[in-house]
Every structure is written in C-alpha cells, then in structure tokens.
Coordinates of C-alpha atoms in Angstrom, one line a residue:
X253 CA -39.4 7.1 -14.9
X254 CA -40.2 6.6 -11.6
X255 CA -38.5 4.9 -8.1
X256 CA -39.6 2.2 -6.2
X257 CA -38.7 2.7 -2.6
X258 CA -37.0 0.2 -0.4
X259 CA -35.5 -2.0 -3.3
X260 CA -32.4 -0.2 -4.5
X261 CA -33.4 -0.2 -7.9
X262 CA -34.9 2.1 -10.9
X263 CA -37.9 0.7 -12.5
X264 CA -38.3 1.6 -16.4
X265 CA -42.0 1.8 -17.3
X266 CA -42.0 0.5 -21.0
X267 CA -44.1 -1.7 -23.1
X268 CA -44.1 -5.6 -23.6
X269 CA -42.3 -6.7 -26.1
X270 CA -40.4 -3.6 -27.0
X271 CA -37.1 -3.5 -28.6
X272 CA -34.1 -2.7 -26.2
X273 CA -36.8 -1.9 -23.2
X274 CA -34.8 -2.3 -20.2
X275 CA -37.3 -3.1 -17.2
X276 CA -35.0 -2.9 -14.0
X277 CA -31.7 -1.7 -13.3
X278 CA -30.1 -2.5 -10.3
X279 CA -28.3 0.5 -8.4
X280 CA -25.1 0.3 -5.5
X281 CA -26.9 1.5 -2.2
X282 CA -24.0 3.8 -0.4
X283 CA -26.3 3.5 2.9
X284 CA -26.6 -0.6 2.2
X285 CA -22.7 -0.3 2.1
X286 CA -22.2 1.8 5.4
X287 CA -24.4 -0.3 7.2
X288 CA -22.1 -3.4 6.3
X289 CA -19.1 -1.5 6.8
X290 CA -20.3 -0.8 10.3
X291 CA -21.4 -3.9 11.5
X292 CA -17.8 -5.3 10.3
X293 CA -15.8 -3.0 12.6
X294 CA -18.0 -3.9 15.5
X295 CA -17.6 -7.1 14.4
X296 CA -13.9 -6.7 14.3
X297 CA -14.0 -5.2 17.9
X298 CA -15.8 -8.2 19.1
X299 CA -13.4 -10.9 17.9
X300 CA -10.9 -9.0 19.4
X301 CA -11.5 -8.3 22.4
X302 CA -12.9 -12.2 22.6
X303 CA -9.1 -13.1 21.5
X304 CA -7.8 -11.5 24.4
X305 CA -10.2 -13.3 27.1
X306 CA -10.4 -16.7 25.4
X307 CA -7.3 -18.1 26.5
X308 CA -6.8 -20.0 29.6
X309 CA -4.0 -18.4 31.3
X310 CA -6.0 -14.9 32.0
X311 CA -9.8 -15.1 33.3
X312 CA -11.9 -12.0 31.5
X313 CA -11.4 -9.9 35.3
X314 CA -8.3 -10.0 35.0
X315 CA -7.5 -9.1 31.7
X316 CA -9.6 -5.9 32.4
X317 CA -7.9 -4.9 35.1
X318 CA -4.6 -5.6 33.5
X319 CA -6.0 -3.2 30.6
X320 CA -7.2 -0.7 33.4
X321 CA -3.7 -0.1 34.6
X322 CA -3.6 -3.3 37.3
X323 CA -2.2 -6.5 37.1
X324 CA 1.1 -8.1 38.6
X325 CA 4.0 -8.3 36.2
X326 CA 3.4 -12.1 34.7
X327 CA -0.2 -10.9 33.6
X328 CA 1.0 -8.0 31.8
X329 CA 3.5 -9.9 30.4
X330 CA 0.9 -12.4 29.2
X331 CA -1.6 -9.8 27.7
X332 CA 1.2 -8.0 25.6
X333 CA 3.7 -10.0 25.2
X334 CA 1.3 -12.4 24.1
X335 CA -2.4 -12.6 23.5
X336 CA -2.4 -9.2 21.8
X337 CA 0.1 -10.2 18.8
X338 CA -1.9 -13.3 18.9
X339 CA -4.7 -11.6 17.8
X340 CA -2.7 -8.9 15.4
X341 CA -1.2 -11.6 13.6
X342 CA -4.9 -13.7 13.3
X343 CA -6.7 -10.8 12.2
X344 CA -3.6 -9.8 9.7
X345 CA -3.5 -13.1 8.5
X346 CA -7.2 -13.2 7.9
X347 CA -6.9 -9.9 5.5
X348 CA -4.4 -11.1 3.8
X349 CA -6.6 -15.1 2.7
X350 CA -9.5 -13.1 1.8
X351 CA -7.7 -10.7 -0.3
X352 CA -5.7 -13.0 -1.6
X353 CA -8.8 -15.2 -2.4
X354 CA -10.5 -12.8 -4.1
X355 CA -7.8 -11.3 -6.4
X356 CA -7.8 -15.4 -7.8
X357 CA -11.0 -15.9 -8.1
X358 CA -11.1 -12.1 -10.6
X359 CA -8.1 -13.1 -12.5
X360 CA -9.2 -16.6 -13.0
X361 CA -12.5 -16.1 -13.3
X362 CA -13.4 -18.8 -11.6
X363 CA -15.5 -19.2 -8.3
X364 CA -13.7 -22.1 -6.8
X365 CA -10.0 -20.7 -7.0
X366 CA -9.0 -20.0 -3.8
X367 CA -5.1 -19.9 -2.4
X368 CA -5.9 -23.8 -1.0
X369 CA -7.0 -25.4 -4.5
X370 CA -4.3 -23.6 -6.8
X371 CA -1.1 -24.7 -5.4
X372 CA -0.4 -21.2 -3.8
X373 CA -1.0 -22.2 -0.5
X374 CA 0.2 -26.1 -0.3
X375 CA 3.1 -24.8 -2.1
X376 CA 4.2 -22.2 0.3
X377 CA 3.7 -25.0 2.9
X378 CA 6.2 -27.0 1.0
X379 CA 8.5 -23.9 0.6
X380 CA 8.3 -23.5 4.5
X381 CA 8.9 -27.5 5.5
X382 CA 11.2 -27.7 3.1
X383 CA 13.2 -25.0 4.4
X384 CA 13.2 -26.2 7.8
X385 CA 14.4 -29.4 7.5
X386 CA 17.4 -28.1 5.5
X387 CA 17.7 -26.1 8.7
X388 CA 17.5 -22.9 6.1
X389 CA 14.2 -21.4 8.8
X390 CA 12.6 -22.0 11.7
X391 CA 9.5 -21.3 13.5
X392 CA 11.2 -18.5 14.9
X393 CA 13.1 -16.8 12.1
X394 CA 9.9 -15.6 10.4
X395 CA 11.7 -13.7 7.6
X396 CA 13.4 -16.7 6.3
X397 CA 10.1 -18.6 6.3
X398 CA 8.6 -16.0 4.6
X399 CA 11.4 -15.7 1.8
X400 CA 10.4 -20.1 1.9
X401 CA 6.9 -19.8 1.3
X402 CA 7.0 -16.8 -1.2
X403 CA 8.9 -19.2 -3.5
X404 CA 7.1 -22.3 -2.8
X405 CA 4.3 -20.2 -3.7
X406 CA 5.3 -18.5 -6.6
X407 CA 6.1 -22.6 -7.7
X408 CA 3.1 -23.8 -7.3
X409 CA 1.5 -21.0 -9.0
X410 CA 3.7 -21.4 -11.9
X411 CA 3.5 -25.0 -12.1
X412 CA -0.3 -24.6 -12.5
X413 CA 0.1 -21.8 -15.1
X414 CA 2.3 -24.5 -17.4
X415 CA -0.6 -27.1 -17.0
X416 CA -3.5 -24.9 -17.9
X417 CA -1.3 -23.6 -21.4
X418 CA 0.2 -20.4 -19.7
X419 CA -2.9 -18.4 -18.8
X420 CA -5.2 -20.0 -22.1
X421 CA -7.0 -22.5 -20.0
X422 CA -11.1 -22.2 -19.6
X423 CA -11.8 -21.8 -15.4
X424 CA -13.2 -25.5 -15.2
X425 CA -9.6 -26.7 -16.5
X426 CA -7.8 -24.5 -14.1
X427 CA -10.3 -25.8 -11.2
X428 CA -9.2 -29.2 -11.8
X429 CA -5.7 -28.8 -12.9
X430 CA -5.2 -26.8 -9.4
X431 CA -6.6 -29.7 -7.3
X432 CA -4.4 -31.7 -9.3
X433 CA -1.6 -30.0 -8.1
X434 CA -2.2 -29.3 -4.8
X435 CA -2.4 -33.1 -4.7
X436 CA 1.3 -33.2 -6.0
X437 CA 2.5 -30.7 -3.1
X438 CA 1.3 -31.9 -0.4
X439 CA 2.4 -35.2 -1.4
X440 CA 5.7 -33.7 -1.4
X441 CA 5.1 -32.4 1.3
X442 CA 4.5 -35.6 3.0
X443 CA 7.9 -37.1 1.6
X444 CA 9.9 -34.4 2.7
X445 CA 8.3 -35.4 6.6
X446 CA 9.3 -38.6 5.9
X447 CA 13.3 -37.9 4.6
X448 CA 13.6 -35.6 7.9
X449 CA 10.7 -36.9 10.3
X450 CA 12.4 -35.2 13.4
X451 CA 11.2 -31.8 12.2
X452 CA 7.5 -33.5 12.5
X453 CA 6.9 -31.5 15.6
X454 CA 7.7 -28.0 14.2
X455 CA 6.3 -28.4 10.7
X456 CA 2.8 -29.6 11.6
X457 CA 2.1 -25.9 12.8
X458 CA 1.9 -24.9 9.1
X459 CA 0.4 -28.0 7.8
X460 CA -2.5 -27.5 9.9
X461 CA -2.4 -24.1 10.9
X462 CA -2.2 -22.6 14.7
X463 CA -1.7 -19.0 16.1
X464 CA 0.0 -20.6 19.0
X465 CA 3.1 -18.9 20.2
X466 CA 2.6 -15.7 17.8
X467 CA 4.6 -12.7 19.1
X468 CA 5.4 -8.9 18.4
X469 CA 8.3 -10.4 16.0
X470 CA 6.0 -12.3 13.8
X471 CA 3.2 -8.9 13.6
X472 CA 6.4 -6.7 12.4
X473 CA 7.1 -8.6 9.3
X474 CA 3.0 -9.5 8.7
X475 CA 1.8 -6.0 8.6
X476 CA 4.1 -4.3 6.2
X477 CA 4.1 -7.0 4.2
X478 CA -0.2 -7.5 3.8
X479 CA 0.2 -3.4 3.5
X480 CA 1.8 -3.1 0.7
X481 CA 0.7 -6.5 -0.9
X482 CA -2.6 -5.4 0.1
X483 CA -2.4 -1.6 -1.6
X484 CA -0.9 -3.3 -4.7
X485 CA -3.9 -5.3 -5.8
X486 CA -6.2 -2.3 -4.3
X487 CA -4.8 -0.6 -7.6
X488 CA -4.8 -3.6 -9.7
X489 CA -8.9 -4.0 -8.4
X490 CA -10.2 -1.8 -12.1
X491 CA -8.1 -4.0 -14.4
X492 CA -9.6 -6.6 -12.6
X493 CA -12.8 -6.3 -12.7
X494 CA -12.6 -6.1 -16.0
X495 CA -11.0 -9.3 -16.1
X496 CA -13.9 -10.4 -14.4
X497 CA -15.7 -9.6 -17.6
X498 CA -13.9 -11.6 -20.1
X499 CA -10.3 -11.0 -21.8
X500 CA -12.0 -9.6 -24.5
X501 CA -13.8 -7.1 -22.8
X502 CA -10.6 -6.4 -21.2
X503 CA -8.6 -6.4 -24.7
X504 CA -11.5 -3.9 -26.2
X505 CA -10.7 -1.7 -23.0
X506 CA -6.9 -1.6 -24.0
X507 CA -6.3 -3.8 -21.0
X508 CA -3.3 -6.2 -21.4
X509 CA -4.4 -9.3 -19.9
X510 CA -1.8 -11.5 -19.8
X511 CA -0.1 -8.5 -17.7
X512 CA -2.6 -7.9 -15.6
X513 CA -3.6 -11.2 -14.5
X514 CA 0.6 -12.4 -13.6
X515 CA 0.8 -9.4 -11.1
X516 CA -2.4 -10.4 -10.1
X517 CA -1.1 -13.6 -9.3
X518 CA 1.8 -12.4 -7.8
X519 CA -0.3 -10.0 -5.0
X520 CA -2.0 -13.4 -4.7
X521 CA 0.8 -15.7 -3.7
X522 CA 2.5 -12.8 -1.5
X523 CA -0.4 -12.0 0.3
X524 CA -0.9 -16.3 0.9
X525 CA 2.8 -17.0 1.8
X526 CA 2.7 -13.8 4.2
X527 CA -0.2 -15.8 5.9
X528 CA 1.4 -18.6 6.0
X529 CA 4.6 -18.1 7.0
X530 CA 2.6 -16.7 10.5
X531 CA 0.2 -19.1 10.8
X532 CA 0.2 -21.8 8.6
X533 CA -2.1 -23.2 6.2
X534 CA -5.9 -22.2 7.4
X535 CA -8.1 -23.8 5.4
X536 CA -11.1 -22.7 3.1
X537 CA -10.8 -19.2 4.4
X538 CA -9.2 -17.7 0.8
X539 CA -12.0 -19.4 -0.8
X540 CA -14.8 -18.5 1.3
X541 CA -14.5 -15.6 2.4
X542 CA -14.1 -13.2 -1.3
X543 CA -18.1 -14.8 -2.2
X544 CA -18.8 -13.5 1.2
X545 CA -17.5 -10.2 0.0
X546 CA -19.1 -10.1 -3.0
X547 CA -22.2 -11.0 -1.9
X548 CA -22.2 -8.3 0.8
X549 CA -20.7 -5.4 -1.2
X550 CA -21.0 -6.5 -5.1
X551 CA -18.8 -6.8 -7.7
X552 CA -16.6 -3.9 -7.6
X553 CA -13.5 -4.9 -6.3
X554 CA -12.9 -1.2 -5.4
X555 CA -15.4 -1.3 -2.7
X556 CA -15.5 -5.7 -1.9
X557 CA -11.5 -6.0 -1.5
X558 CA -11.3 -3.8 1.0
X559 CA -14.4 -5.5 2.6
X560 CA -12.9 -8.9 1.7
X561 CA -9.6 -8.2 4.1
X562 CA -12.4 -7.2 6.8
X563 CA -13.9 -10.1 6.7
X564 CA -10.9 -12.3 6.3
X565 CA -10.2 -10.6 9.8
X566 CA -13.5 -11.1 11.3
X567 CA -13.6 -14.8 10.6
X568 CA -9.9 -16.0 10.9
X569 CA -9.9 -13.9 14.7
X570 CA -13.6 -14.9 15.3
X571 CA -12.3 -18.9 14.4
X572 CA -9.0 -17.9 17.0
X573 CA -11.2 -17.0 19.8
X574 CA -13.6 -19.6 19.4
X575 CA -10.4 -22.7 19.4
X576 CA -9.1 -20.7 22.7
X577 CA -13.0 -21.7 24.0
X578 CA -12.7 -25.0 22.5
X579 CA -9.3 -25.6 23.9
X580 CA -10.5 -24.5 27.4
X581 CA -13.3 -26.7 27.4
X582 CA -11.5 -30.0 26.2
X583 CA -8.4 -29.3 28.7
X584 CA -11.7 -29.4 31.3
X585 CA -13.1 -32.0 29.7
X586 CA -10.2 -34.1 29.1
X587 CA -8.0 -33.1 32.2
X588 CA -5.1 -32.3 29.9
X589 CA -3.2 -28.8 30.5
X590 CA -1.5 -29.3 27.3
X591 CA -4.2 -30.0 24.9
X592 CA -4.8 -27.6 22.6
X593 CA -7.4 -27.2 19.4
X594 CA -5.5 -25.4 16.3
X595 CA -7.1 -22.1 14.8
X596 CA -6.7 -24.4 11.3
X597 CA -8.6 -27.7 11.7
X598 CA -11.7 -25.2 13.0
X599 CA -11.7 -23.3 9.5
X600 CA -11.1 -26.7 7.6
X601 CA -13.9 -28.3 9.3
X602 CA -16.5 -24.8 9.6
X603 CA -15.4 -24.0 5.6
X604 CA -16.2 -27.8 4.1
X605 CA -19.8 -27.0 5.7
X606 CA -19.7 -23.8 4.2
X607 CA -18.9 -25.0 0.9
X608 CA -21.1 -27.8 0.5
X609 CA -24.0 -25.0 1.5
X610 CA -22.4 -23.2 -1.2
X611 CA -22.3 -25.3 -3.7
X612 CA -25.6 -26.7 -2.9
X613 CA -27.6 -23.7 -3.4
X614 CA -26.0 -22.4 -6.6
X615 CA -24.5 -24.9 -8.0
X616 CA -24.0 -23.1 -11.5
X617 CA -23.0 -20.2 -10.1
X618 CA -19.9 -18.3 -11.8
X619 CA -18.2 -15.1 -12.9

C-alpha cells in the first residue's frame, strides 16, 4: 500500500480485473478542513465589519472613531443601537437558512429541497401576514411573529407531508409537490393582502425580505432560538446521514426513520420561521447554501452543518453589506434619501444565477 501525496487519497496497488480490488479510496483531509474553517471566520470578520460601514448614515472614519471611544452621542447611538443588531440579526438569520437547508435536503434526500420550495418558508410568510392583519403581531412584537410563522411553517410542512403520502413519496415527487404548494401559499398570501390591503406597507418586509430597522429586541429572541434549534439538529446530524443513505440503510442500522426525519423537519421549520420572523423571506439562501457546505466539507453532517450556519452567515451578511452599497449608490444616483434596496431581492436575484450554474453543471446530481 502505498500514499500518493497531495491528493487526499490511498491508492490500492491491485490487479485488473480482480474480484473486490478497490483502486482508490478517498480520505477527510483535517488540514483541508481547517483551512476552510479559517478562511470562513475571516470571511465572517469581513462581512461584518463591511455591515457596520456600508450604511449611509456613518462614513467608515467615523465609525472607527466611534469604535475607538469617540463619537458624539447620535453616532453611538446609530452604531449600537443600530447597525450592530443589524448585522447580529443578518448573520443569525443566515445560520439559521443554511442549517435549515441542509437538514431538508438529508431528510428528504433530495438536492433541491430547500426552506423556499417546500412550503416552510412561504408558509411561515403566510403565518406572519396573516397574523398581522388580524392585528394578532406586528413588525415590532417579534415574539408574536415568531409564534405566526412557526405555525404557518409547521402548515406548510404538513400540508406537503399529506401530498407526498406521509413521508412515502420518492424526492422527484416531493420536489414537485413542494413547488406545488408553495404556489398555493403565496397565493394565499396574496389574498390575504388583498382582504386587508392597508397592512401592504408592513407585510412586504417579509415577502421580500429586509434587515431594515433590526434592533437589540429582534437579536434576543433570534439567538436563543437558532441556538437551540441549531444544537438540536447538530445531534440529529448521525441519524441523518444515514438517512442520507436510504431508509433502508437507516432501518438495517436500527434507525427509525419515520422518527427521525419529523424532528428533522421540525428543526427545519423552527430554524426557517426564526429567520423569518427577523427578516423575512430571503430567497435561495436555504437552498444554496447546504451544496456549498457539502461541497466544501463533505458529507458528514457532523462536520458540514456547522460549516453550513457559517456560511449561511457569510453570505446572508456579505448580501446585507453589499444592498447598504447598492442603496448608497442608487440614493446618489437617483437623488432619493429614501430609497432603499432590500437584503432579499439581492439573494433572489444572486441565488437564480446560482442555481441555473448549478443545475447546469450537474444536472443529475443527487443524494
């Protein structure tokens, strides 16, 4: 047996044609791992501190010397009163899609299931509208929006679990049958606008999705909530990868699948409707971002959920800082104070690139 150097990978010296000859196994590389994990963090540093200079109210000078100890009153109000939760919340909310999107795509087994093509997310946008035009929540009672989206969630979830036969259904029929009813939801959606149109103004925030106006209040209920969400299907990440194998690879393991894969689904639509309920519906990151984990730290979800929230973090506050830019530059542009580009139509429009590369280049790609 000998190694080849630089590949990551065993090579098996055996004969052509040989029985059960195994030429190549592939091998984790820990120090292929660090170096991702490290380039992450920086990453992580760099979309923050971009967050916190992006806007318009603050030039870059004078946020650091607000963060040096200067600063009049109104610009330290404006850094930490206000651009830092910003960017807690973005980055939070980021961790919480890509977990979210990956812990689908495992149970389901199926690439394309993200939070936006299963009814978890236009459900918990229903959940949310819904509950403010009965005046139940408001933008600014972010518990009671949460408590909204977790059960619009949870219903749009379900109602896709009934169509594809309670859990039986291959991944192509779930792929479809969740389009199918994130269709219905957001048509719902849509009629519930139309019933109570004078809560247009406050709803479109979570139809499109915006970390405008994000403040310590909304970070207090977002981080407990992704942390323990986010611990829960840490521990579920053996089952399933498993699952990822097949139910009967899971069955033969003594795995109960059917178990598994509904609390799977339930760390799934918390972690979404905690997203949500902060920022509103971002599109494409939940179904992006897990092949970007996988692809960078493999299939074990031990190791790729973890780096899955990371990068949920990185690109949700990396897409933040870049609509501040964008919003700066059209306000110029445009001479308009008041315009602003959400956080939301950025990852819709960046993710349909993405995905379209995606499919593109392997188009039979699957679990």
């Amino acid at each position: 047996m000998s190694g080849r150097g630089g590949g990551g990978a065993v090579e098996v010296p055996v004969k052509r044609r040989r029985p059960g000859a195994v030429a190549e196994v592939p091998v984790e590389s820990p120090t292929g791992h660090a170096r991702a994990w490290g380039v992450l963090l920086a990453l992580l540093v760099a979309v923050s501190a971009a967050s916190l200079v992006a806007g318009r109210a603050l030039s870059p000078p004078v946020v650091w010397e607000v963060l040096t100890g200067g600063g009049g009153a109104l610009e330290r109000h404006v850094l930490f009163q206000l651009r830092v939760p910003r960017a807690l919340v973005a980055l939070g909310a980021g961790a919480c899609l890509g977990v979210a999107g990956l812990v689908l795509q495992s149970a389901l087994r199926n690439p394309l299931a993200g939070p936006e093509v299963t009814g978890v997310t236009p459900g918990a946008v229903l959940g949310a509208v819904t509950a403010t035009g009965l005046g139940l929540a408001g933008w600014q009672s972010p518990f009671a929006v949460v408590v909204a989206a977790c059960v619009g969630g949870c219903a749009g979830a379900g109602l896709l679990w009934l169509l594809t036969g309670r859990g039986r259904g291959d991944p192509e029929q779930t792929a479809v049958h969740g389009v199918l009813v994130s269709a219905v939801l957001g048509g719902l959606t849509a009629m519930v606008l139309l019933v109570a149109p004078g809560e247009l103004g406050s709803v479109v925030q979570w139809l499109v999705g915006t970390t405008e106006g994000r403040v310590w209040q909304h970070w207090q209920l977002l981080w407990p909530w992704a942390l323990v969400w986010g611990v829960l299907a840490w521990l579920l990440s053996g089952p399933l990868t498993l699952l990822r194998c097949g139910d009967e690879v899971a069955v033969a393991a003594g795995l109960s699948a059917a178990r598994t894969r509904t609390l799977a689904l339930l760390c799934a639509v918390a972690l979404t409707a905690g997203a949500v309920a902060s920022v509103g519906a971002l599109g494409f990151v939940g179904l992006l971002v897990p092949h970007l984990a996988v692809a960078v730290f493999g299939a074990e979800l031990r190791t790729s959920l973890p780096g899955a929230a990371l990068l949920g973090a990185v690109v949700v506050g990396g897409a933040d800082a870049a609509a501040q830019v964008a919003s700066r530059l059209l306000a110029s542009a445009l001479d308009s104070d008041r315009l602003t580009l959400p956080v939301g139509a950025l990852t819709t429009c960046a993710g349909a690139v993405a995905l379209l590369v995606v499919v593109r280049r392997s188009p039979n790609r699957g679990f």
